[in-house]
mmCIF file with all atom_site columns, C-alpha atoms in Angstrom:
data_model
loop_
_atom_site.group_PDB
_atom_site.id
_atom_site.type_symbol
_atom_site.label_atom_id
_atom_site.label_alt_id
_atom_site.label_comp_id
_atom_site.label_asym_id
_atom_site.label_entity_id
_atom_site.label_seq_id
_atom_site.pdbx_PDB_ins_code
_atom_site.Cartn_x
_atom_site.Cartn_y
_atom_site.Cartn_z
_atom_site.occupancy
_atom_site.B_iso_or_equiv
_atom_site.pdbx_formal_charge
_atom_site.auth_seq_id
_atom_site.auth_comp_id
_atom_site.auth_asym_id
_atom_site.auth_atom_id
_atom_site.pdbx_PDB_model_num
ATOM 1   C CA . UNK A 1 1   ? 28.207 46.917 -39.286 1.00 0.00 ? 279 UNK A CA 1
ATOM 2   C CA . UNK A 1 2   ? 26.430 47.352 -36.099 1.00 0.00 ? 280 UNK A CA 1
ATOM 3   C CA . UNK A 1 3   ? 22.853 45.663 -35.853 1.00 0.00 ? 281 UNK A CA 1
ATOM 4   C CA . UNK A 1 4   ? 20.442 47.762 -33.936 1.00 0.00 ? 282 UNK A CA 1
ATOM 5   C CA . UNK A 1 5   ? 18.536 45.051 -32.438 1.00 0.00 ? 283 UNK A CA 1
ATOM 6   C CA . UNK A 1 6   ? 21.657 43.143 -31.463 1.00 0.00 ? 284 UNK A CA 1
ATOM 7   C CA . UNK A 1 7   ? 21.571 44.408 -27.382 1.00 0.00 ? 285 UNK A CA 1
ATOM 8   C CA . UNK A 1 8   ? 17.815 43.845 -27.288 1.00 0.00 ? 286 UNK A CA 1
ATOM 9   C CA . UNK A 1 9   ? 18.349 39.832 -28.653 1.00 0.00 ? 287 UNK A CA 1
ATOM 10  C CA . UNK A 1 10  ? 20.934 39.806 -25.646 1.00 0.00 ? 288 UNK A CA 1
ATOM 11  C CA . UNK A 1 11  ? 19.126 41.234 -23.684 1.00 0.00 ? 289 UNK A CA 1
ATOM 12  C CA . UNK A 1 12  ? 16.101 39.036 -24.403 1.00 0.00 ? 290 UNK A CA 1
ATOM 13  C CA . UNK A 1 13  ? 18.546 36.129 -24.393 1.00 0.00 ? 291 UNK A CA 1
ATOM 14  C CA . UNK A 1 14  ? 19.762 36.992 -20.925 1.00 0.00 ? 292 UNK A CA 1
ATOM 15  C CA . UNK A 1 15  ? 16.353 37.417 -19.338 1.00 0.00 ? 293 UNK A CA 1
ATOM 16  C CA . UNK A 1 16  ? 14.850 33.692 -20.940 1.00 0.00 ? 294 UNK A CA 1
ATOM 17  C CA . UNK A 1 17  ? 18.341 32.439 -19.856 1.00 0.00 ? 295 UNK A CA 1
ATOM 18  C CA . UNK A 1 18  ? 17.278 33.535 -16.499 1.00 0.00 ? 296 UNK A CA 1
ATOM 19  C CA . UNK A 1 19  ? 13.735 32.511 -16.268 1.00 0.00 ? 297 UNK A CA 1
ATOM 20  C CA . UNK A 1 20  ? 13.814 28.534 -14.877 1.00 0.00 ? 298 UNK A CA 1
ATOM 21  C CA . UNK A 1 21  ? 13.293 25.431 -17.268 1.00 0.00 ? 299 UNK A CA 1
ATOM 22  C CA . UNK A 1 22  ? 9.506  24.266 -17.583 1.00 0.00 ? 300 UNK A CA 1
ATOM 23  C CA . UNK A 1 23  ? 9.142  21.715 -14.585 1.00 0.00 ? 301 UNK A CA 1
ATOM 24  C CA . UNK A 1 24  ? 10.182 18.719 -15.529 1.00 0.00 ? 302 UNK A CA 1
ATOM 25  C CA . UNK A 1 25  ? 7.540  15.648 -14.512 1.00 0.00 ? 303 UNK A CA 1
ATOM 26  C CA . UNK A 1 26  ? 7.853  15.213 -10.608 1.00 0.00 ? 304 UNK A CA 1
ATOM 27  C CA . UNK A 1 27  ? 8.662  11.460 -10.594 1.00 0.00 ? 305 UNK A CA 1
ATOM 28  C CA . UNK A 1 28  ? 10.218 8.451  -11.956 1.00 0.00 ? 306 UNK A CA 1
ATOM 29  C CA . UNK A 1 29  ? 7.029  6.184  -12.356 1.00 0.00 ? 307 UNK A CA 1
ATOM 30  C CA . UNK A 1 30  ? 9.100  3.480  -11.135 1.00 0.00 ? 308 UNK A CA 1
ATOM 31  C CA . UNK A 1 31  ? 10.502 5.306  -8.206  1.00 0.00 ? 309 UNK A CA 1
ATOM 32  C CA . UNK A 1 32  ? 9.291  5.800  -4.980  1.00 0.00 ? 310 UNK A CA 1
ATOM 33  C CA . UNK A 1 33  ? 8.196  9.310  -4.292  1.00 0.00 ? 311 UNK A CA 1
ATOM 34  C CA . UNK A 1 34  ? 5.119  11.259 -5.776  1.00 0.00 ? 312 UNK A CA 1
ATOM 35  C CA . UNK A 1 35  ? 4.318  14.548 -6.024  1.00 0.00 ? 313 UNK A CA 1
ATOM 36  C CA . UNK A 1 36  ? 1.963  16.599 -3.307  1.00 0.00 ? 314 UNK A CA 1
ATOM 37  C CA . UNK A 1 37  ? 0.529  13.085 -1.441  1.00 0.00 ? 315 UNK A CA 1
ATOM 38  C CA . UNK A 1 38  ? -0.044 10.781 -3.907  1.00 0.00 ? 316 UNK A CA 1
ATOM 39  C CA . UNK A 1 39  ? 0.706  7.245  -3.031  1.00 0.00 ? 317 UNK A CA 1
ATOM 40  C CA . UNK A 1 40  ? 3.421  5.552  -5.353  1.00 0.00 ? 318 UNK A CA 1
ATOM 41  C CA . UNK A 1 41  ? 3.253  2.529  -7.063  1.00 0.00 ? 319 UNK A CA 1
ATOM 42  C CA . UNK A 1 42  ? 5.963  0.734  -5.842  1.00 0.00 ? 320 UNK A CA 1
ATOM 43  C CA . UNK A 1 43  ? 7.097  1.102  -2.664  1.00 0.00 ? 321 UNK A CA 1
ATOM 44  C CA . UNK A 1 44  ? 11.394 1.496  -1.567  1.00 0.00 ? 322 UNK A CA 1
ATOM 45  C CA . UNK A 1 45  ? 12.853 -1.129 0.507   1.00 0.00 ? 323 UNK A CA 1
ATOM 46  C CA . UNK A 1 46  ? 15.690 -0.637 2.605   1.00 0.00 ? 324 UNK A CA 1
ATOM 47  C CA . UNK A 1 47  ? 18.092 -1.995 0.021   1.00 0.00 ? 325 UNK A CA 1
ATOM 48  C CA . UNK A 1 48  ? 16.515 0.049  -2.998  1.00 0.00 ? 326 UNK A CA 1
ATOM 49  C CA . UNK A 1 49  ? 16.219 3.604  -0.699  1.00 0.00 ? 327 UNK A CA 1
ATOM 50  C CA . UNK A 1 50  ? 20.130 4.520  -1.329  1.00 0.00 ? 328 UNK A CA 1
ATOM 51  C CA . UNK A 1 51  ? 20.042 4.640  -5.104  1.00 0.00 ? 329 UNK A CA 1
ATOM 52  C CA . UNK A 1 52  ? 16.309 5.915  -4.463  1.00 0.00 ? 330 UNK A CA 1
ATOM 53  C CA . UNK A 1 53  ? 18.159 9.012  -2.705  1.00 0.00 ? 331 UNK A CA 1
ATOM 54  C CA . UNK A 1 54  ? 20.249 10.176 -5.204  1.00 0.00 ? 332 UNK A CA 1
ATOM 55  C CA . UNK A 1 55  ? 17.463 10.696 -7.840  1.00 0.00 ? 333 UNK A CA 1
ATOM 56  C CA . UNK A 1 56  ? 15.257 12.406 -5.725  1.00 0.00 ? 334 UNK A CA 1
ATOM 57  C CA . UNK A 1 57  ? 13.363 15.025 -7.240  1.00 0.00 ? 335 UNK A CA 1
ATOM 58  C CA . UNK A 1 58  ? 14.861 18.626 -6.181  1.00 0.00 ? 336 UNK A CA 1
ATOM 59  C CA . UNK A 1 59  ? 11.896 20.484 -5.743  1.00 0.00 ? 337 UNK A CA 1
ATOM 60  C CA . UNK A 1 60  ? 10.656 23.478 -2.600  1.00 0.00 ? 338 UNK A CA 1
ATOM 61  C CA . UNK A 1 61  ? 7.091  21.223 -3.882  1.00 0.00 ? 339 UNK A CA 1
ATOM 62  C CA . UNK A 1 62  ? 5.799  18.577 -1.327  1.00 0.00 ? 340 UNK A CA 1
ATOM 63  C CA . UNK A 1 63  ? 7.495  15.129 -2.312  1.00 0.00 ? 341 UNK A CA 1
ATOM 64  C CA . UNK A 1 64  ? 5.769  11.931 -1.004  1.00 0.00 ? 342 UNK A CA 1
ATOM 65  C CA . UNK A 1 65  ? 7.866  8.715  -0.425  1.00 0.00 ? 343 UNK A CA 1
ATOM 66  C CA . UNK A 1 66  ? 6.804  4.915  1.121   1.00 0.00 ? 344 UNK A CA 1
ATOM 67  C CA . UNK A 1 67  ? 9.196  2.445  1.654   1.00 0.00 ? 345 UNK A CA 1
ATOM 68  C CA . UNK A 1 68  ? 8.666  -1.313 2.970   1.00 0.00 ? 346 UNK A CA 1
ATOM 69  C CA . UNK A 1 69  ? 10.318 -3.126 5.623   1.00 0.00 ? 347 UNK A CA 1
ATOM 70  C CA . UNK A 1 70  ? 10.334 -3.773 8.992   1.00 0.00 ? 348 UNK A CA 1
ATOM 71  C CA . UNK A 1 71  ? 10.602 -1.397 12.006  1.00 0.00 ? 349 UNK A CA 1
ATOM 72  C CA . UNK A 1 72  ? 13.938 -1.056 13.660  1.00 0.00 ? 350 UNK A CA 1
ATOM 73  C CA . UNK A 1 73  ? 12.567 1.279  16.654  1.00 0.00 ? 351 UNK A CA 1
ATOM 74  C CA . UNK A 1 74  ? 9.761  2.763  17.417  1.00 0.00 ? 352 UNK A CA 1
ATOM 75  C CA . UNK A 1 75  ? 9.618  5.320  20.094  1.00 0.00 ? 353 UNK A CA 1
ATOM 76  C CA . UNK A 1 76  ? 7.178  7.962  21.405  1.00 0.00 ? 354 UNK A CA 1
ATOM 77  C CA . UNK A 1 77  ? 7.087  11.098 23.636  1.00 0.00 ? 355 UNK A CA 1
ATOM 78  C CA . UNK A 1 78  ? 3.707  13.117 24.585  1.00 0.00 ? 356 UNK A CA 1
ATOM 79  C CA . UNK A 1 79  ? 2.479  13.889 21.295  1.00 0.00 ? 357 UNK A CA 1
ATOM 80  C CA . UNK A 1 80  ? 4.851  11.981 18.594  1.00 0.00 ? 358 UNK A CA 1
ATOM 81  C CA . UNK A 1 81  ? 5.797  8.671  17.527  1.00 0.00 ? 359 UNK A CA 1
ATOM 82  C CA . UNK A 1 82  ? 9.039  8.113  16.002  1.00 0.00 ? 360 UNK A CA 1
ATOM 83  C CA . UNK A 1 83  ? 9.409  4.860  13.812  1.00 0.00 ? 361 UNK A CA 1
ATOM 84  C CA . UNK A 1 84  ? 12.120 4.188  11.812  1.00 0.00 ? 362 UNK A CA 1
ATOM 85  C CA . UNK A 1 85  ? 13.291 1.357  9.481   1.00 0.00 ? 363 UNK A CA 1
ATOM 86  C CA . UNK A 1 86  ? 16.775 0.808  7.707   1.00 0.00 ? 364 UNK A CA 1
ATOM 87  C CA . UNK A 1 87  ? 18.970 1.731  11.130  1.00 0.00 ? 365 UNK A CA 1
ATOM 88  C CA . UNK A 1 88  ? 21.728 -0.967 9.439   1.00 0.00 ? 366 UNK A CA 1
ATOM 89  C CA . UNK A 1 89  ? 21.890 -0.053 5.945   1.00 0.00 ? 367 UNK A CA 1
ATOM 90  C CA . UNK A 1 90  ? 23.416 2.991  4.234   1.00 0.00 ? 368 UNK A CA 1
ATOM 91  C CA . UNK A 1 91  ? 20.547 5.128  4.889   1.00 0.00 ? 369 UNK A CA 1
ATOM 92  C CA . UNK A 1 92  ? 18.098 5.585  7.590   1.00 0.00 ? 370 UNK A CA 1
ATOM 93  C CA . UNK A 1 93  ? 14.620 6.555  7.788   1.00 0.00 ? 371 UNK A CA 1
ATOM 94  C CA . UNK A 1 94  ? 12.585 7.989  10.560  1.00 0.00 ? 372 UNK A CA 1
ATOM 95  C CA . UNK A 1 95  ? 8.564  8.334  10.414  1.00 0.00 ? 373 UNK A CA 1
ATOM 96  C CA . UNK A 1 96  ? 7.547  11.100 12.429  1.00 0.00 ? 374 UNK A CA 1
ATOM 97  C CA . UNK A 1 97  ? 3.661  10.421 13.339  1.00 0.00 ? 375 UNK A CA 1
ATOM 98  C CA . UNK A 1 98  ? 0.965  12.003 14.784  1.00 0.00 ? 376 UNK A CA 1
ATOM 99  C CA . UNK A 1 99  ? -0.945 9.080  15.879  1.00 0.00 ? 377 UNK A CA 1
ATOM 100 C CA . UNK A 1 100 ? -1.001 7.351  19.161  1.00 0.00 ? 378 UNK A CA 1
ATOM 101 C CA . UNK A 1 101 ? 2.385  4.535  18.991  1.00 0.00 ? 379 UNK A CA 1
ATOM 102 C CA . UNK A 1 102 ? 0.581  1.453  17.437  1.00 0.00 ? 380 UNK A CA 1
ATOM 103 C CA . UNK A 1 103 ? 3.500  -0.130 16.269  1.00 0.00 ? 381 UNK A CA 1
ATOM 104 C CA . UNK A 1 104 ? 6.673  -2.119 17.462  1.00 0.00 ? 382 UNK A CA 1
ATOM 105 C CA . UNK A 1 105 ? 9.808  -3.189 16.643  1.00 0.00 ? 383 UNK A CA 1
ATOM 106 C CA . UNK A 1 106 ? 9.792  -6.211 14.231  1.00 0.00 ? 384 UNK A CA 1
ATOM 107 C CA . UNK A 1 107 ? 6.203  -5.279 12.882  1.00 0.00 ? 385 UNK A CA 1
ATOM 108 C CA . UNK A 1 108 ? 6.260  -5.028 8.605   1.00 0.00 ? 386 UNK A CA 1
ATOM 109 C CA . UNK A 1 109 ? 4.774  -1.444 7.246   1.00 0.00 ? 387 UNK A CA 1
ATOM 110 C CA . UNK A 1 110 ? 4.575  0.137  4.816   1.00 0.00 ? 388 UNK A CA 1
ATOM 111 C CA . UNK A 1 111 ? 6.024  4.384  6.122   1.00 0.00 ? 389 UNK A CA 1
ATOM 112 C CA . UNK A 1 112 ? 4.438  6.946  3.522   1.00 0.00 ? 390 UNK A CA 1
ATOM 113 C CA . UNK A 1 113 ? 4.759  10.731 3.969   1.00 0.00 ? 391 UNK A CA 1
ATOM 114 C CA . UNK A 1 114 ? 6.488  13.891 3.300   1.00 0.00 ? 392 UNK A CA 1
ATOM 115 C CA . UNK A 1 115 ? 10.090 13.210 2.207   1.00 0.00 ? 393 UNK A CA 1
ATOM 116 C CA . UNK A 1 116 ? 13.354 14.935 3.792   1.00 0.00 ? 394 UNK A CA 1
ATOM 117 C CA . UNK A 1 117 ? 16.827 14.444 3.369   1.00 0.00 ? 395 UNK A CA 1
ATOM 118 C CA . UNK A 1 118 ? 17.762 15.597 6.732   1.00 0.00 ? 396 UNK A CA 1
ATOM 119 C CA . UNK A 1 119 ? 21.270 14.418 6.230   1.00 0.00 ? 397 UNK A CA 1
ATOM 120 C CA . UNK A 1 120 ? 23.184 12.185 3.431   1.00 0.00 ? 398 UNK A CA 1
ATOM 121 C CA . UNK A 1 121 ? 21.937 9.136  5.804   1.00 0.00 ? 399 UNK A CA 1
ATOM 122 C CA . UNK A 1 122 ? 19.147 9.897  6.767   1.00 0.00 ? 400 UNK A CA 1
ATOM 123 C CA . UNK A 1 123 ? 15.665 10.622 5.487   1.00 0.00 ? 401 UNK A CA 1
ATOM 124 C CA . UNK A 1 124 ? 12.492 12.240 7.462   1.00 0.00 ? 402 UNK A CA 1
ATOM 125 C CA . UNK A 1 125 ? 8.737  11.411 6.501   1.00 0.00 ? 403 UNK A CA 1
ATOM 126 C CA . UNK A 1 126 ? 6.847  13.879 8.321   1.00 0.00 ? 404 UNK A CA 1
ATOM 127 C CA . UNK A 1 127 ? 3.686  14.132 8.373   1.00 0.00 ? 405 UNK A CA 1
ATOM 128 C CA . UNK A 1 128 ? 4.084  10.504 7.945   1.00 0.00 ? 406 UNK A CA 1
ATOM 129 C CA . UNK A 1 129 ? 1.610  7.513  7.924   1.00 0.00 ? 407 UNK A CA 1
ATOM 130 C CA . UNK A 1 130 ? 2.738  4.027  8.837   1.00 0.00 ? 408 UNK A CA 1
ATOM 131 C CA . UNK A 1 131 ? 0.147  1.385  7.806   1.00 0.00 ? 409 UNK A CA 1
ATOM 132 C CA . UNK A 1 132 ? 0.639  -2.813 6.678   1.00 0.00 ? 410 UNK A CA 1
ATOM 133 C CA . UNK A 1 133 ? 1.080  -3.254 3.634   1.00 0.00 ? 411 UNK A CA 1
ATOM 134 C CA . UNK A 1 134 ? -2.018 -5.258 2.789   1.00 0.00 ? 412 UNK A CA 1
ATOM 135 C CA . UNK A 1 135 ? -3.703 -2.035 3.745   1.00 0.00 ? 413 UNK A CA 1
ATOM 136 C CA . UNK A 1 136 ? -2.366 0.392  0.744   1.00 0.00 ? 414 UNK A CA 1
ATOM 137 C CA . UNK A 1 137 ? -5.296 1.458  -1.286  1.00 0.00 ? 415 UNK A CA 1
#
């Protein structure tokens, strides 16, 4: 025996099949990226960043990230600065900044901004903000 509401369930079942999952919460609490341009608690380092990586949130949203460490270049043309920390470990990360260069190779920061995997090795903060760490509000 045919059900005459039997197409219409599929066919509602098909269209909530289609319609995405509720968002699920932005961020790890423990991890560091946040969503829009909050600050996170804790802070990657170069050695925490690869497994970091791999549990980004997939998102078109603005993700934030900082990570900690020392600067491993830091270069500048007319209107960026380029800093980037992590050159020897699996993955890389480059600051893109709009402020004057202020910082130099060796100096400890602390590189929050805009996260991008540009590549599996290598991850873009821009806009980014480099600041020490004893500075983080």
């Amino acid at each position: 025996m045919h059900h005459p509401l039997t197409a219409a369930h599929a066919l509602i079942a098909l269209t909530l099949a289609a319609l995405p999952a509720a968002a699920a919460p932005c961020c790890d609490p423990a991890s560091p990226f946040r969503q829009s341009e909050e600050m996170p608690a804790q802070n990657a380092t170069c050695g925490t960043l690869p497994g970091w990586v791999d549990r980004a949130p997939q998102t078109d949203d603005r993700v934030s990230m900082a990570i900690e460490g020392r600067v491993t270049s830091a270069e500048a043309d007319e209107v960026l600065a380029y800093l980037a920390m992590c050159e020897d470990a699996p993955v890389t990360v480059v600051c893109v900044t709009y402020l004057p260069l202020e910082h130099a190779k060796g100096d400890r920061l602390v590189l929050a901004g805009g996260y991008n995997r540009a590549e599996p090795g290598l991850v873009v903060l821009d806009p980014c903000l480099p600041f020490a760490p004893d500075q983080a509000g």
